[in-house]
Coordinates of C-alpha atoms and ligand atoms in Angstrom, one line a residue:
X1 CA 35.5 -10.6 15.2
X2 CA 37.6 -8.0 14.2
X3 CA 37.5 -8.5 10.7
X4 CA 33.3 -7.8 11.2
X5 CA 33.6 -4.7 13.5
X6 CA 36.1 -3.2 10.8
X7 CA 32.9 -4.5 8.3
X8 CA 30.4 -3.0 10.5
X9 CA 32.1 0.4 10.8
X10 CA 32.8 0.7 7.3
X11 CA 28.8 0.0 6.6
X12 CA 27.9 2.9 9.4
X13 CA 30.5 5.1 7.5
X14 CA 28.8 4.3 4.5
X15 CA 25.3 4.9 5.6
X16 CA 26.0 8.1 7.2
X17 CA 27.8 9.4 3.8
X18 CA 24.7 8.6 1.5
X19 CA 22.5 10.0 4.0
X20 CA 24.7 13.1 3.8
X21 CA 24.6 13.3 0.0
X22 CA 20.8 11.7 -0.2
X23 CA 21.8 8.5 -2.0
X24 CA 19.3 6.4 -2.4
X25 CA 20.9 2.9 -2.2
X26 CA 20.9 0.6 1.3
X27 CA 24.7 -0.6 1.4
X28 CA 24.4 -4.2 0.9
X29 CA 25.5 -6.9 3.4
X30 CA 26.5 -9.3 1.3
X31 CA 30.8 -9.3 1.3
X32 CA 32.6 -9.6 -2.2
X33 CA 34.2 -13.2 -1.2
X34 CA 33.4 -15.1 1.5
X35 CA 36.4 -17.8 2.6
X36 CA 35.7 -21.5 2.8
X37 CA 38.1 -23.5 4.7
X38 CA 39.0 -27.1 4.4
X39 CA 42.2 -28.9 5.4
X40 CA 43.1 -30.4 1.9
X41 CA 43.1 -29.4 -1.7
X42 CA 40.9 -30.2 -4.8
X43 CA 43.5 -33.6 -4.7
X44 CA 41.0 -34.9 -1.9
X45 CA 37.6 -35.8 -2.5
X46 CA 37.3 -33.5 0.8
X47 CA 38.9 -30.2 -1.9
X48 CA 36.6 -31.2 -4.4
X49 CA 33.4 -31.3 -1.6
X50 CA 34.6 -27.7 -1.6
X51 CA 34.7 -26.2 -5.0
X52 CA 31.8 -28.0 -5.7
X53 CA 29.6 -26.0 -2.9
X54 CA 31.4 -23.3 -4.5
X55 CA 30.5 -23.9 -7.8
X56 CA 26.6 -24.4 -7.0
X57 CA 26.2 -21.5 -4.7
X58 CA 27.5 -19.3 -7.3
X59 CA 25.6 -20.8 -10.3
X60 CA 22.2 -21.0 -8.8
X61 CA 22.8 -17.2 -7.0
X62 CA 24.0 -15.8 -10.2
X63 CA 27.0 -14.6 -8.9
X64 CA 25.7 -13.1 -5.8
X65 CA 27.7 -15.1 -3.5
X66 CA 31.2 -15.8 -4.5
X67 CA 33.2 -18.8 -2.6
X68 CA 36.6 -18.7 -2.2
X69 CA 38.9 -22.0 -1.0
X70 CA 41.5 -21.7 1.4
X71 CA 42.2 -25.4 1.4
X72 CA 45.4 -26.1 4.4
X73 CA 43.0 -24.3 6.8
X74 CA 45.5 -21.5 5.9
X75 CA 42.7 -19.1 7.6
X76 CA 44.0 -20.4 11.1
X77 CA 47.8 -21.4 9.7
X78 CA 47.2 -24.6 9.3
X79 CA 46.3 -25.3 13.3
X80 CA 43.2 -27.5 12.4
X81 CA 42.3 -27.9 15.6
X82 CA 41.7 -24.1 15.8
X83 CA 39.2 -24.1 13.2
X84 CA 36.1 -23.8 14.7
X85 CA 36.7 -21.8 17.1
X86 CA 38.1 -19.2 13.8
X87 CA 34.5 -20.1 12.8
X88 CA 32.6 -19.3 15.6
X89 CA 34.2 -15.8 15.8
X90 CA 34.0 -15.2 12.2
X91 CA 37.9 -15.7 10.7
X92 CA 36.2 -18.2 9.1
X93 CA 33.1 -17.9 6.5
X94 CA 32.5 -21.2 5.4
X95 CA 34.1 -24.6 6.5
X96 CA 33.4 -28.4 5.7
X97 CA 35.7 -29.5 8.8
X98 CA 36.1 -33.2 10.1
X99 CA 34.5 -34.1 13.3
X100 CA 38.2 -35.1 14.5
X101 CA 39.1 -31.2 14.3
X102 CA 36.2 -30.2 15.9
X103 CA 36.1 -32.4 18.6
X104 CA 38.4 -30.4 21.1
X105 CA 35.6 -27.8 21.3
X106 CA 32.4 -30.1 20.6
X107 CA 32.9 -33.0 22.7
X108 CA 30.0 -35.1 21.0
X109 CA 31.4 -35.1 17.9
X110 CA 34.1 -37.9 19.3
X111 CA 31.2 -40.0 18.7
X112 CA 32.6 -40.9 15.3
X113 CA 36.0 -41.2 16.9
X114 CA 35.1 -44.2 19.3
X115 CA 36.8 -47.0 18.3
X116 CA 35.1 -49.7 16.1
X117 CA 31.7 -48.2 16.6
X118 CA 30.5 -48.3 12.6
X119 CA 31.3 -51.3 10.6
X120 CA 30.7 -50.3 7.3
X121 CA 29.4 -47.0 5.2
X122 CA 26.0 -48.0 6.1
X123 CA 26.4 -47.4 9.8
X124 CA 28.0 -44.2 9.1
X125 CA 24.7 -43.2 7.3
X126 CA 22.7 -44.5 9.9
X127 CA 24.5 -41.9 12.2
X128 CA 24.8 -39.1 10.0
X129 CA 21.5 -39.3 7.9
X130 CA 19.3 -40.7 10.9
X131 CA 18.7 -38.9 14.3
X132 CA 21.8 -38.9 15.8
X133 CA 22.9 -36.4 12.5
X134 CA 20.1 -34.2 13.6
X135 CA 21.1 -34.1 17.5
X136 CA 24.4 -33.3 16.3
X137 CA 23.4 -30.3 14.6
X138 CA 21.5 -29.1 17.4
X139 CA 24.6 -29.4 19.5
X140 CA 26.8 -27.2 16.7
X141 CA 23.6 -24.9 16.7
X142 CA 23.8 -24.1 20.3
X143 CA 27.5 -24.1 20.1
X144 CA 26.9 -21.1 17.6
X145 CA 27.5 -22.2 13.8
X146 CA 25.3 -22.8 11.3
X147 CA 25.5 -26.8 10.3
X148 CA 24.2 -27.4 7.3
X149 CA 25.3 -30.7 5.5
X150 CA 27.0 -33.8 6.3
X151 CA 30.3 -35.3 3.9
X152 CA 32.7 -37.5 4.2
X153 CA 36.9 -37.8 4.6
X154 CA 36.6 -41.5 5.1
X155 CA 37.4 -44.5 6.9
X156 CA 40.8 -44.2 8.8
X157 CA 43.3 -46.9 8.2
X158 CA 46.6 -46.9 9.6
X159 CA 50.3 -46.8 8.1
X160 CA 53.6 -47.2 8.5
X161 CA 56.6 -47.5 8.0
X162 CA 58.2 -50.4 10.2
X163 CA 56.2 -53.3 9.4
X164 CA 52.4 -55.0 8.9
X165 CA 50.1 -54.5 11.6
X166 CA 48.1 -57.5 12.2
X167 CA 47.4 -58.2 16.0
X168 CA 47.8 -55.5 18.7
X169 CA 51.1 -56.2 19.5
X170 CA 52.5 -55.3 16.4
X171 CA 51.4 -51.7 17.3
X172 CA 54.2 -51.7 19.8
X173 CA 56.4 -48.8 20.1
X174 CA 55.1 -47.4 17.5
X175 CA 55.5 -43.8 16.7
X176 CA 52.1 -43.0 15.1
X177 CA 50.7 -39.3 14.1
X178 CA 47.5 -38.3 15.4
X179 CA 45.2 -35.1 15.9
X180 CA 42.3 -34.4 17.3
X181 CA 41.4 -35.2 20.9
X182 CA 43.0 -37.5 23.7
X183 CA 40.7 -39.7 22.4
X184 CA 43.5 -40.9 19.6
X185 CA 46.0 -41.0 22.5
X186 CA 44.3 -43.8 24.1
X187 CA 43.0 -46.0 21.5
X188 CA 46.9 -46.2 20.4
X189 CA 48.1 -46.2 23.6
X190 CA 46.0 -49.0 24.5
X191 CA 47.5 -50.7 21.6
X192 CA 51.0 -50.3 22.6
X193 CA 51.5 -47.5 20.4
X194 CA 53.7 -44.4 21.1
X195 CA 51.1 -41.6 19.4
X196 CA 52.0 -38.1 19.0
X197 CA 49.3 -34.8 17.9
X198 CA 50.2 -33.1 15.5
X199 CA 48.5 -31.3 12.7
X200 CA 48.6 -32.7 9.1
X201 CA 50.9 -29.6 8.0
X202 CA 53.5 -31.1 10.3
X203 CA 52.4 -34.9 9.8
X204 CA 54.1 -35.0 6.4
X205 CA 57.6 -33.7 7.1
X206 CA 57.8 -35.7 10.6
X207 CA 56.7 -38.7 8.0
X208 CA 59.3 -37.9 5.7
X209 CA 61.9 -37.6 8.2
X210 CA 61.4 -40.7 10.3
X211 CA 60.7 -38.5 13.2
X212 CA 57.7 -40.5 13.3
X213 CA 56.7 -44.3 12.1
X214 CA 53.0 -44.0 11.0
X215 CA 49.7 -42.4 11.0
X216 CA 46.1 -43.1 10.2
X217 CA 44.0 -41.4 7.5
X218 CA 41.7 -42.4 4.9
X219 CA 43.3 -44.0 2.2
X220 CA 42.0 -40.9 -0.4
X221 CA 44.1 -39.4 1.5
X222 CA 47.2 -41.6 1.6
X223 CA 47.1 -41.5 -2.4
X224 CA 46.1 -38.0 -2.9
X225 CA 49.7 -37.1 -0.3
X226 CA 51.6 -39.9 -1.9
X227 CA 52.4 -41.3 1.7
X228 CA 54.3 -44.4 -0.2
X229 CA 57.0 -41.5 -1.1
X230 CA 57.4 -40.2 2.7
X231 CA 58.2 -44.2 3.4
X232 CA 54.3 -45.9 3.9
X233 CA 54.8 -49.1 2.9
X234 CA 52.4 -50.7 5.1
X235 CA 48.8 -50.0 5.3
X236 CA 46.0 -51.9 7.5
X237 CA 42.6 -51.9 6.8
X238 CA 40.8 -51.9 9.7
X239 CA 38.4 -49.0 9.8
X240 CA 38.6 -48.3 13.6
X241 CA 36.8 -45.1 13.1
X242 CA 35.4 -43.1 10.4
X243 CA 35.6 -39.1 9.5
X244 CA 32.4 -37.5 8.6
X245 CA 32.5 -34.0 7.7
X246 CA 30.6 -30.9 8.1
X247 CA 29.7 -28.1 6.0
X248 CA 28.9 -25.1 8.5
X249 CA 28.5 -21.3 7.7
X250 CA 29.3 -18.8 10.9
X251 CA 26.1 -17.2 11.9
X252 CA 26.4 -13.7 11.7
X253 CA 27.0 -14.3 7.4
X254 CA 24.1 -16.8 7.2
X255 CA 21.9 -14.3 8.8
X256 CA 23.5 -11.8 6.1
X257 CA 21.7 -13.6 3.2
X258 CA 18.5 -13.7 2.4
X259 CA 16.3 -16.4 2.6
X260 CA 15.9 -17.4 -0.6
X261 CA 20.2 -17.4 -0.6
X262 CA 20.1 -19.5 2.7
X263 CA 17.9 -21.8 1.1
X264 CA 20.5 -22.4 -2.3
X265 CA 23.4 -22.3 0.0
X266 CA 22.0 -25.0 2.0
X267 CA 20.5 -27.1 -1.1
X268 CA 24.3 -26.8 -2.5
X269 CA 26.0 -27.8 0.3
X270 CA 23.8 -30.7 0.9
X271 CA 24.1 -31.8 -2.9
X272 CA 27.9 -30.8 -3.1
X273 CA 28.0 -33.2 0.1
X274 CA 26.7 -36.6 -1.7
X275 CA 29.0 -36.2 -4.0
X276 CA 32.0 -35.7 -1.4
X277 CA 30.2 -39.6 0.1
X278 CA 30.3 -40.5 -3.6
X279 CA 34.0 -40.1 -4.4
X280 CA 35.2 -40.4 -1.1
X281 CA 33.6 -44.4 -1.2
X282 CA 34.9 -44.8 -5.2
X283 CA 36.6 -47.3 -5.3
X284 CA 36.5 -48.9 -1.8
X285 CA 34.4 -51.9 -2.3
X286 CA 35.0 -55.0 -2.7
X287 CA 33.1 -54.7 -6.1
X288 CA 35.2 -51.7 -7.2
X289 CA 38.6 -52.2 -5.6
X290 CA 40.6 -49.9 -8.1
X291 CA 41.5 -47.3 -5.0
X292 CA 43.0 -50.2 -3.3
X293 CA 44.9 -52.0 -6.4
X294 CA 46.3 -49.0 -6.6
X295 CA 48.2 -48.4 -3.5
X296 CA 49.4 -52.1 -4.2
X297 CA 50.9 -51.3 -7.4
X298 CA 52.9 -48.7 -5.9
X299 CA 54.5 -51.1 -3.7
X300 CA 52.7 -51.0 -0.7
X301 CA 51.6 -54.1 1.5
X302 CA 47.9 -53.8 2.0
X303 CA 46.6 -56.2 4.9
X304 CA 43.0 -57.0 5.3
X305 CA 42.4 -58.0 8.8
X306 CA 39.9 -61.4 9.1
X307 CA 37.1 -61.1 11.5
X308 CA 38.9 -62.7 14.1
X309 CA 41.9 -60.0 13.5
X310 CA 39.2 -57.3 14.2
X311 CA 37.8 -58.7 17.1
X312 CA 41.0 -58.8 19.1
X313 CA 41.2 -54.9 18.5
X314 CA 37.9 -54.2 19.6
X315 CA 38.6 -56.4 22.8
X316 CA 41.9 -54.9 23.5
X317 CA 40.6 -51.0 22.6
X318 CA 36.8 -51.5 24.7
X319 CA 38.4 -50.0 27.9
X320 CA 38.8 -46.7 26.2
X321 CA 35.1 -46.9 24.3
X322 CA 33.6 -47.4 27.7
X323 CA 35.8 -44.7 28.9
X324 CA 35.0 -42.1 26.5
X325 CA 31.3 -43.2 25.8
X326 CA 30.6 -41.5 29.3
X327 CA 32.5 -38.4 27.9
X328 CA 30.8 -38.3 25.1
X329 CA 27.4 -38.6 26.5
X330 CA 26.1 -42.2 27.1
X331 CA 22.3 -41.4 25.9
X332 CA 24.2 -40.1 22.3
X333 CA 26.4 -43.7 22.3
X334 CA 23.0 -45.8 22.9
X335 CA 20.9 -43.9 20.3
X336 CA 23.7 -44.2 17.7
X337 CA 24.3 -48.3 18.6
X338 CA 20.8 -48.8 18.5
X339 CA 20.9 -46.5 15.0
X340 CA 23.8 -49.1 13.8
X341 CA 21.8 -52.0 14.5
X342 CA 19.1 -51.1 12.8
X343 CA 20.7 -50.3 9.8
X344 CA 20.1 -51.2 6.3
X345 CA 22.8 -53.2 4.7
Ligands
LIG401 O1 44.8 -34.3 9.8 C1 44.2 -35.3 9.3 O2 44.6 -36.4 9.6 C2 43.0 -35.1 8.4 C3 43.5 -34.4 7.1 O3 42.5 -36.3 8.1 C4 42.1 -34.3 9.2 O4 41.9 -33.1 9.0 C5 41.3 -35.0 10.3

């Protein structure tokens, strides 16, 4: 807000002087840099999401809009949680944020958050490429960004320290990292878990330390941080929930641009976006499992629950999807089972 008045004064300043001396020239609206903010670096598919959309914008405008990264949401201090409201008032540019961070503020976006809800990449897409991705940007629309794209951190999957997590009572009295909202707190805590918030900036000390056992993040991200050095020795695949991401612009800059640079900024951010689903999913297939071969080599146990393993934590976590589907909006919940259901495999 501030940042914009102090903007907005300097332009009036700026007008009045060339009026005084009878220049000719309009002073432009477009800023010299405009600040992108992610949580992680150009390590993370989610970084590289970033200076991609970065790269594109500033090929295809010539030069007329210049990106800048401040991966560790160091725009907010690294409360990620924060972000969109820094968004909303304009601390914040640019962000491709994760529907977990956002979720505090936008209480839809815990869709993606409800546990065991998409089984596999193509219900993801049936969410964010269907109708339930368009209502969703209607709701950030309203709430007074500009969505433009959709991208991906990943499938969470959950590690620790202590030992392998196969049935729900394993998760007992477990000290497990989360952020986001209460949401997290009750699918663990339904598990017997003992889950703490905290943001990711913190996650890796308290990981480090012992001060906490475990934490769930897409594996990406567990090689990217080198969690098997801060003692994650265990990982589970279960893919209780999945992290789409966002790319937003605050309004007031989109509306700075002109059309034709609206138009390349959304183009890039949607391309830059597949490739963010691209190299977020390398690797994590059963026909390409080199992401996953890899955690193993660095000594990590990697379970992969059976179907009957699943089912027992969706039975034991339901409460809390009933719960929070009525939070959440239970006409949103229908239209994106019915979206899953119909999905192409
Ligand atoms: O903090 C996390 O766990 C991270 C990096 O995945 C998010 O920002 C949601």
């Amino acid at each position: 807000m501030q940042r914009r008045t102090l903007i907005a004064a300097l332009a009036a300043v700026g007008m009045m002087t060339s009026a005084t001396l009878g220049w000719a020239q309009t002073p432009s609206k477009y800023q010299a840099e405009y600040r992108l903010s992610t949580v992680v670096g150009t390590a993370f598919p989610w970084g590289k999401a970033g200076e991609k959309w970065a790269e594109l914008v500033k090929q295809r405008t010539n030069g007329r809009i210049n990106i800048k990264l401040y991966p560790g949401v160091s725009l907010v201090a690294g409360d990620q949680t924060r972000e969109f409201t820094a968004i909303r008032q304009g601390v914040i540019d640019l962000a491709i944020g994760s529907t977990i961070n956002w979720s505090p503020q936008i209480k839809q976006l815990n869709l993606f958050s409800l546990p065991f809800l998409m089984p596999d990449y193509a219900a993801i897409d049936a969410l964010t490429q269907g109708e339930v991705g368009k209502d969703l940007f209607k709701v950030l629309d309203k709430a007074g960004v500009v969505p433009l794209a959709w991208g991906e951190n990943g499938f969470r999957e959950v590690t620790n320290s202590k030992r392998e997590l196969r049935k729900p009572e394993d998760f007992k009295g477990l000290k497990l990292r989360v952020v986001g909202s209460p949401l997290f707190l009750d699918t663990l805590t339904a598990l017997g878990a003992n889950p703490t918030q905290m943001s990711w900036a913190d996650a890796q000390p308290a990981l480090a330390s012992g001060a906490v056992d475990g934490q769930e993040n897409p594996v990406t991200i567990f090689t990217a941080a080198k969690l098997h050095t801060v003692g994650q020795k265990n990982v589970t695949m279960w893919g209780y929930v999945a992290d789409p991401l966002i790319f937003v612009a605050n309004k007031e800059v989109w509306e700075g641009w002109t059309k034709e640079d609206q138009k390349i900024v959304r183009e890039a951010a949607i391309d830059a976006g597949k490739y963010n689903i691209q190299i977020a999913r390398e690797g994590m297939t059963g026909a390409d499992p080199a992401v996953l071969k890899n955690i193993e080599s660095l000594g990590v146990k990697v379970v992969k629950l059976t179907p009957q393993e699943r089912a027992e934590f969706v039975k034991v976590t339901r409460p809390v999807y009933d719960k929070w589907a009525k939070q959440i909006g239970p006409d949103l919940v229908k239209k994106a089972e019915a979206a899953i259901a119909a999905r192409k495999k």
